[in-house]
Every structure is written in C-alpha cells, then in structure tokens.
XYZ file of N, CA, C and O in Angstrom:
268
model
N -6.609 -0.012 -18.926
C -6.392 -1.336 -18.368
C -5.582 -1.262 -17.070
O -5.725 -2.095 -16.212
N -4.746 -0.265 -16.976
C -3.912 -0.103 -15.786
C -4.753 0.146 -14.534
O -4.393 -0.287 -13.452
N -5.862 0.832 -14.686
C -6.711 1.137 -13.530
C -7.287 -0.137 -12.922
O -7.416 -0.248 -11.711
N -7.608 -1.121 -13.776
C -8.144 -2.383 -13.253
C -7.089 -3.143 -12.457
O -7.386 -3.765 -11.441
N -5.852 -3.093 -12.914
C -4.759 -3.711 -12.164
C -4.554 -3.056 -10.814
O -4.327 -3.729 -9.812
N -4.643 -1.734 -10.793
C -4.490 -0.999 -9.536
C -5.620 -1.342 -8.575
O -5.386 -1.568 -7.383
N -6.852 -1.364 -9.079
C -8.004 -1.694 -8.230
C -7.892 -3.119 -7.703
O -8.122 -3.375 -6.524
N -7.519 -4.062 -8.569
C -7.343 -5.446 -8.138
C -6.264 -5.550 -7.066
O -6.443 -6.226 -6.057
N -5.150 -4.856 -7.283
C -4.056 -4.884 -6.310
C -4.497 -4.297 -4.978
O -4.187 -4.839 -3.918
N -5.223 -3.208 -5.009
C -5.683 -2.572 -3.782
C -6.645 -3.475 -3.014
O -6.506 -3.664 -1.802
N -7.598 -4.083 -3.717
C -8.562 -4.974 -3.066
C -7.857 -6.216 -2.537
O -8.077 -6.638 -1.403
N -6.986 -6.798 -3.350
C -6.274 -8.009 -2.958
C -5.394 -7.754 -1.740
O -5.392 -8.529 -0.781
N -4.676 -6.636 -1.741
C -3.818 -6.277 -0.618
C -4.644 -6.019 0.634
O -4.277 -6.446 1.732
N -5.772 -5.356 0.468
C -6.628 -5.054 1.614
C -7.206 -6.330 2.224
O -7.205 -6.489 3.446
N -7.645 -7.259 1.388
C -8.211 -8.506 1.902
C -7.162 -9.356 2.615
O -7.401 -9.861 3.708
N -6.005 -9.485 2.009
C -4.938 -10.258 2.647
C -4.492 -9.575 3.932
O -4.279 -10.220 4.957
N -4.354 -8.261 3.885
C -3.933 -7.513 5.073
C -4.898 -7.686 6.228
O -4.490 -7.885 7.369
N -6.193 -7.625 5.960
C -7.184 -7.801 7.016
C -7.110 -9.193 7.610
O -7.160 -9.360 8.835
N -6.999 -10.203 6.775
C -6.993 -11.578 7.281
C -5.725 -11.898 8.062
O -5.793 -12.520 9.126
N -4.575 -11.480 7.579
C -3.321 -11.726 8.300
C -3.307 -10.931 9.610
O -2.886 -11.434 10.653
N -3.782 -9.693 9.548
C -3.864 -8.872 10.758
C -4.757 -9.537 11.806
O -4.422 -9.590 12.988
N -5.893 -10.071 11.366
C -6.808 -10.771 12.267
C -6.124 -11.997 12.886
O -6.221 -12.226 14.093
N -5.415 -12.778 12.081
C -4.736 -13.961 12.605
C -3.651 -13.591 13.619
O -3.500 -14.249 14.643
N -2.910 -12.525 13.329
C -1.867 -12.085 14.267
C -2.491 -11.667 15.591
O -1.998 -12.023 16.664
N -3.593 -10.905 15.527
C -4.261 -10.480 16.762
C -4.803 -11.673 17.545
O -4.725 -11.702 18.775
N -5.349 -12.676 16.867
C -5.880 -13.867 17.540
C -4.761 -14.688 18.181
O -4.931 -15.237 19.264
N -3.624 -14.779 17.508
C -2.491 -15.521 18.069
C -2.022 -14.869 19.366
O -1.674 -15.552 20.323
N -2.044 -13.547 19.421
C -1.611 -12.841 20.622
C -2.697 -12.719 21.675
O -2.527 -12.028 22.667
N -3.848 -13.378 21.477
C -4.840 -13.492 22.535
C -5.974 -12.495 22.514
O -6.643 -12.316 23.537
N -6.231 -11.847 21.411
C -7.342 -10.891 21.340
C -8.659 -11.673 21.290
O -8.821 -12.579 20.486
N -9.609 -11.322 22.141
C -10.877 -12.057 22.244
C -11.999 -11.459 21.407
O -13.101 -11.966 21.390
N -11.724 -10.351 20.701
C -12.772 -9.702 19.920
C -13.091 -10.491 18.650
O -12.323 -11.356 18.226
N -14.221 -10.171 18.023
C -14.612 -10.842 16.786
C -13.851 -10.241 15.601
O -13.201 -9.210 15.711
N -13.988 -10.899 14.444
C -13.315 -10.443 13.231
C -13.748 -9.021 12.878
O -12.924 -8.181 12.569
N -15.033 -8.760 12.941
C -15.550 -7.439 12.568
C -15.012 -6.349 13.494
O -14.671 -5.263 13.048
N -14.927 -6.636 14.787
C -14.413 -5.639 15.726
C -12.924 -5.364 15.514
O -12.476 -4.234 15.613
N -12.174 -6.406 15.231
C -10.738 -6.238 15.022
C -10.463 -5.492 13.723
O -9.672 -4.556 13.681
N -11.125 -5.871 12.647
C -10.851 -5.295 11.336
C -11.406 -3.875 11.211
O -10.844 -3.047 10.507
N -12.476 -3.551 11.915
C -13.074 -2.230 11.767
C -12.337 -1.141 12.546
O -12.690 0.014 12.447
N -11.309 -1.497 13.297
C -10.525 -0.512 14.029
C -9.642 0.246 13.042
O -8.643 -0.252 12.568
N -10.011 1.483 12.723
C -9.357 2.236 11.648
C -8.018 2.845 12.034
O -7.245 3.191 11.182
N -7.714 2.976 13.317
C -6.466 3.633 13.687
C -5.240 2.770 13.396
O -4.135 3.257 13.406
N -5.424 1.486 13.131
C -4.297 0.606 12.820
C -4.347 0.132 11.377
O -3.818 -0.908 11.036
N -4.984 0.880 10.488
C -5.160 0.437 9.105
C -3.833 0.376 8.348
O -3.692 -0.410 7.430
N -2.850 1.203 8.700
C -1.557 1.160 8.036
C -0.851 -0.163 8.261
O -0.230 -0.710 7.351
N -0.954 -0.697 9.458
C -0.335 -1.990 9.754
C -1.015 -3.103 8.975
O -0.351 -3.997 8.476
N -2.343 -3.034 8.838
C -3.057 -4.052 8.057
C -2.630 -4.009 6.602
O -2.423 -5.037 5.979
N -2.488 -2.810 6.035
C -2.049 -2.678 4.649
C -0.635 -3.216 4.494
O -0.326 -3.924 3.539
N 0.249 -2.918 5.438
C 1.626 -3.387 5.385
C 1.691 -4.911 5.433
O 2.489 -5.516 4.729
N 0.854 -5.544 6.263
C 0.874 -7.008 6.320
C 0.435 -7.610 5.001
O 0.977 -8.629 4.571
N -0.525 -6.988 4.325
C -0.951 -7.472 3.013
C 0.159 -7.375 1.989
O 0.424 -8.318 1.239
N 0.836 -6.235 1.955
C 1.936 -6.038 1.016
C 3.066 -7.002 1.325
O 3.662 -7.598 0.428
N 3.378 -7.176 2.597
C 4.451 -8.083 3.000
C 4.148 -9.523 2.590
O 5.025 -10.224 2.081
N 2.922 -9.978 2.778
C 2.564 -11.339 2.392
C 2.648 -11.541 0.883
O 3.087 -12.591 0.413
N 2.253 -10.540 0.117
C 2.359 -10.642 -1.344
C 3.824 -10.714 -1.764
O 4.194 -11.526 -2.621
N 4.685 -9.905 -1.159
C 6.108 -9.941 -1.489
C 6.737 -11.283 -1.118
O 7.546 -11.821 -1.876
N 6.373 -11.820 0.031
C 6.886 -13.135 0.430
C 6.434 -14.198 -0.550
O 7.211 -15.072 -0.943
N 5.195 -14.128 -0.994
C 4.672 -15.090 -1.964
C 5.420 -14.985 -3.293
O 5.784 -16.003 -3.893
N 5.690 -13.767 -3.747
C 6.416 -13.582 -5.008
C 7.827 -14.129 -4.899
O 8.309 -14.828 -5.802
N 8.518 -13.854 -3.804
C 9.876 -14.371 -3.609
C 9.857 -15.898 -3.563
O 10.722 -16.557 -4.151
N 8.863 -16.468 -2.900
C 8.747 -17.926 -2.822
C 8.549 -18.543 -4.207
O 9.196 -19.535 -4.550
N 7.691 -17.938 -5.020
C 7.448 -18.447 -6.372
C 8.703 -18.331 -7.228
O 9.044 -19.256 -7.973
N 9.430 -17.217 -7.124
C 10.637 -17.037 -7.915
C 11.705 -18.052 -7.504
O 12.380 -18.632 -8.348
N 11.843 -18.292 -6.198
C 12.852 -19.261 -5.730
C 12.503 -20.685 -6.169
O 13.390 -21.473 -6.454
N 11.223 -21.015 -6.175
C 10.804 -22.363 -6.557
C 10.929 -22.633 -8.046
O 11.143 -23.770 -8.453
N 10.789 -21.604 -8.854
C 10.839 -21.815 -10.296
C 12.248 -21.755 -10.861
O 12.466 -22.167 -11.990
N 13.199 -21.259 -10.117
C 14.556 -21.180 -10.660
C 15.459 -22.239 -10.119
O 15.183 -23.039 -9.328
C-alpha cells in the first residue's frame, strides 16, 4: 500500500510543480507555450521544489485553520 502513496505523491507533486512553474514563468513575461516551458528538462529540480513547497504551504494553512 505504501507504493501507491509514493506514486500518488510523486504524480501530485509533479503536476503541481509544473503548473506553478508555468505560472511563475508567465508572470515574469515568458512568451512560450505551456508545453515548451514544461518540457525544458534542465530546470526540472526547480519545478519539483515548487510542487513540494506548495504542498507544504497547503498543509500549514490547513493546520492553522483547524486549530
């Protein structure tokens, strides 16, 4: 069962990371399409970090709201 949690976490983090990374690039004026921005593999670590960061912010927000 643990493997399914890991796979879900990896996919979820990757999807969030790609979307947040795309939004950050668009805010700073990048004119490329979503596919061109996301398919750039040399910056994949930053995309993964943005996904993890957004999940952590969401968890902290939920914990603060419930207590």
